Amino acid sequence: MTTLLESTLGSNTTSLPNFHIVIPARFASQRFPKKLLAILGDKPVIQWVYELSLKAGAESVVIATDHIEIQQLAHGFGADVVMTRDDHENGTERLAEVAALKGWSANEIVVNVQGDEPFLPVELIHDAVFALHNDHAADMATAACGIEKSEDFFNPNVVKVVCDQEQRALYFSRAPIPWDRDGFAKEKQTQPDMPVFRHIGLYVYRARLLAQYATMPVSPLEKWEKLEQLRLLHQGVKIQVALVSGLPPHGVDTPEDLEKLNRTL
């Protein structure tokens, strides 16, 4: 049987490791209710995300939702849909349920593609998949890019990451890290004279980590920073970080975002 990977990439299938994509599609959203059903151009946001995920060359692409309206819509454009519980706190828990239902083995790679990211570059998915595949000690991978503006470095809405010499994450923070002790003592709003990196919220997991995630207690670091990846670091999980050249296009968080993207299209 021809897989999605083979039909999408043709003769280049050997260049990519096998992986699955799960698109968590939560119906409720405080800032923009039903945003995944909203029309962008000529189709719903969730359909854009599904179609870009097909282009990534995964073994399978699954939409994981807790609502029949999304299920029916997704079935209409031919998607594989898994109905999940409606009490999940985040997308990672939803991925864990899908991985268990699908029976994926411990070493299989699972990518979390957010349902509100219609223009996520396929290359970014590949970079993160390769980062995890090539680091046998890591059970998770994510991505980061350089910070060029000092205002971004000091912005708490821009999450920063510092890595070790193996390019594994040491810490994620909303605070400006690393802290230039001597330089900032003179002028705090100047970016440090060294590379600093912005976290990009794309997550790739080995299935065994997803199975463990639900049993991990919320860490104090996660509660303070409001960053769920800190739960994993607190538990000693090794997170490989793929360094990429720039930020992906902005997703659909608000009605204003949708309006802006429609004008662009």
Short mmCIF file of C-alpha atoms in Angstrom, two decimals, residues 110-222:
data_model
loop_
_atom_site.label_atom_id
_atom_site.label_comp_id
_atom_site.label_asym_id
_atom_site.label_seq_id
_atom_site.Cartn_x
_atom_site.Cartn_y
_atom_site.Cartn_z
CA VAL A 110 4.58 11.99 16.57
CA VAL A 111 4.35 15.65 15.50
CA ASN A 112 1.91 18.08 17.11
CA VAL A 113 0.74 20.49 14.40
CA GLN A 114 -1.54 23.13 15.89
CA GLY A 115 -4.95 23.40 14.24
CA ASP A 116 -4.69 27.19 13.98
CA GLU A 117 -1.40 27.33 12.02
CA PRO A 118 -2.56 27.31 8.37
CA PHE A 119 0.79 28.44 6.92
CA LEU A 120 3.25 26.47 9.03
CA PRO A 121 6.24 25.71 6.76
CA VAL A 122 6.60 22.03 5.94
CA GLU A 123 10.38 22.51 6.19
CA LEU A 124 10.00 23.43 9.85
CA ILE A 125 8.21 20.15 10.52
CA HIS A 126 11.02 18.28 8.77
CA ASP A 127 13.72 20.13 10.74
CA ALA A 128 12.11 19.20 14.05
CA VAL A 129 11.54 15.57 12.99
CA PHE A 130 15.17 15.21 11.92
CA ALA A 131 16.34 16.82 15.18
CA LEU A 132 14.57 14.14 17.21
CA HIS A 133 15.45 11.29 14.88
CA ASN A 134 19.16 12.14 15.04
CA ASP A 135 19.30 12.46 18.85
CA HIS A 136 18.76 8.99 20.27
CA ALA A 137 18.98 10.25 23.86
CA ALA A 138 16.10 12.73 23.39
CA ASP A 139 12.40 11.90 23.53
CA MET A 140 11.20 15.29 22.32
CA ALA A 141 12.21 18.03 19.89
CA THR A 142 11.15 21.57 19.19
CA ALA A 143 12.48 24.56 17.25
CA ALA A 144 13.99 27.99 17.79
CA CYS A 145 15.27 30.93 15.77
CA GLY A 146 17.55 33.85 16.50
CA ILE A 147 16.21 37.00 18.15
CA GLU A 148 17.16 40.11 16.21
CA LYS A 149 15.30 42.87 18.08
CA SER A 150 16.09 43.84 21.67
CA GLU A 151 12.40 44.55 22.34
CA ASP A 152 11.63 40.90 21.53
CA PHE A 153 14.36 39.74 23.90
CA PHE A 154 12.76 41.66 26.78
CA ASN A 155 9.14 40.86 25.79
CA PRO A 156 7.56 38.28 28.18
CA ASN A 157 5.27 37.10 25.36
CA VAL A 158 8.35 35.96 23.43
CA VAL A 159 9.57 32.71 24.96
CA LYS A 160 13.34 32.32 25.06
CA VAL A 161 15.38 29.09 25.17
CA VAL A 162 19.00 28.34 26.07
CA CYS A 163 20.70 25.11 24.99
CA ASP A 164 23.70 23.00 25.92
CA GLN A 165 26.51 21.98 23.59
CA GLU A 166 24.40 19.09 22.25
CA GLN A 167 21.72 21.61 21.24
CA ARG A 168 19.36 20.27 23.93
CA ALA A 169 17.22 22.71 25.88
CA LEU A 170 18.51 23.77 29.27
CA TYR A 171 15.60 26.09 30.05
CA PHE A 172 12.68 27.97 28.51
CA SER A 173 11.59 31.30 29.95
CA ARG A 174 9.54 34.41 29.36
CA ALA A 175 12.39 36.31 30.99
CA PRO A 176 15.40 37.47 28.94
CA ILE A 177 17.87 34.59 29.08
CA PRO A 178 20.81 34.35 29.18
CA TRP A 179 21.23 37.38 31.45
CA ASP A 180 24.21 39.60 30.62
CA ARG A 181 25.15 40.49 34.19
CA ASP A 182 27.74 43.17 33.44
CA GLY A 183 26.14 44.54 30.27
CA PHE A 184 22.63 44.82 31.68
CA ALA A 185 23.92 46.51 34.81
CA LYS A 186 24.85 49.41 32.54
CA GLU A 187 21.98 49.33 30.05
CA LYS A 188 19.18 46.81 30.56
CA GLN A 189 17.40 47.29 27.25
CA THR A 190 20.34 46.27 25.07
CA GLN A 191 20.45 42.80 23.58
CA PRO A 192 23.43 40.77 24.83
CA ASP A 193 26.52 40.46 22.66
CA MET A 194 25.91 36.76 21.92
CA PRO A 195 23.32 34.69 20.04
CA VAL A 196 19.94 34.51 21.80
CA PHE A 197 17.06 32.32 20.69
CA ARG A 198 13.30 32.51 20.49
CA HIS A 199 11.30 29.34 21.02
CA ILE A 200 8.96 28.25 18.22
CA GLY A 201 6.08 26.19 19.58
CA LEU A 202 6.27 23.14 17.34
CA TYR A 203 6.59 19.89 19.31
CA VAL A 204 7.73 16.44 18.20
CA TYR A 205 7.60 13.44 20.54
CA ARG A 206 8.50 9.81 20.73
CA ALA A 207 5.30 7.91 21.50
CA ARG A 208 6.73 6.53 24.75
CA LEU A 209 6.99 10.04 26.15
CA LEU A 210 3.36 10.77 25.29
CA ALA A 211 2.38 7.67 27.27
CA GLN A 212 4.24 9.02 30.30
CA TYR A 213 3.08 12.62 30.02
CA ALA A 214 -0.35 12.20 31.59
CA THR A 215 1.23 10.75 34.75
CA MET A 216 3.64 13.67 35.19
CA PRO A 217 2.56 16.20 37.83
CA VAL A 218 2.48 19.88 36.97
CA SER A 219 5.83 21.36 37.98
CA PRO A 220 6.31 24.62 39.92
CA LEU A 221 8.29 25.96 36.95
CA GLU A 222 5.37 25.29 34.61
#
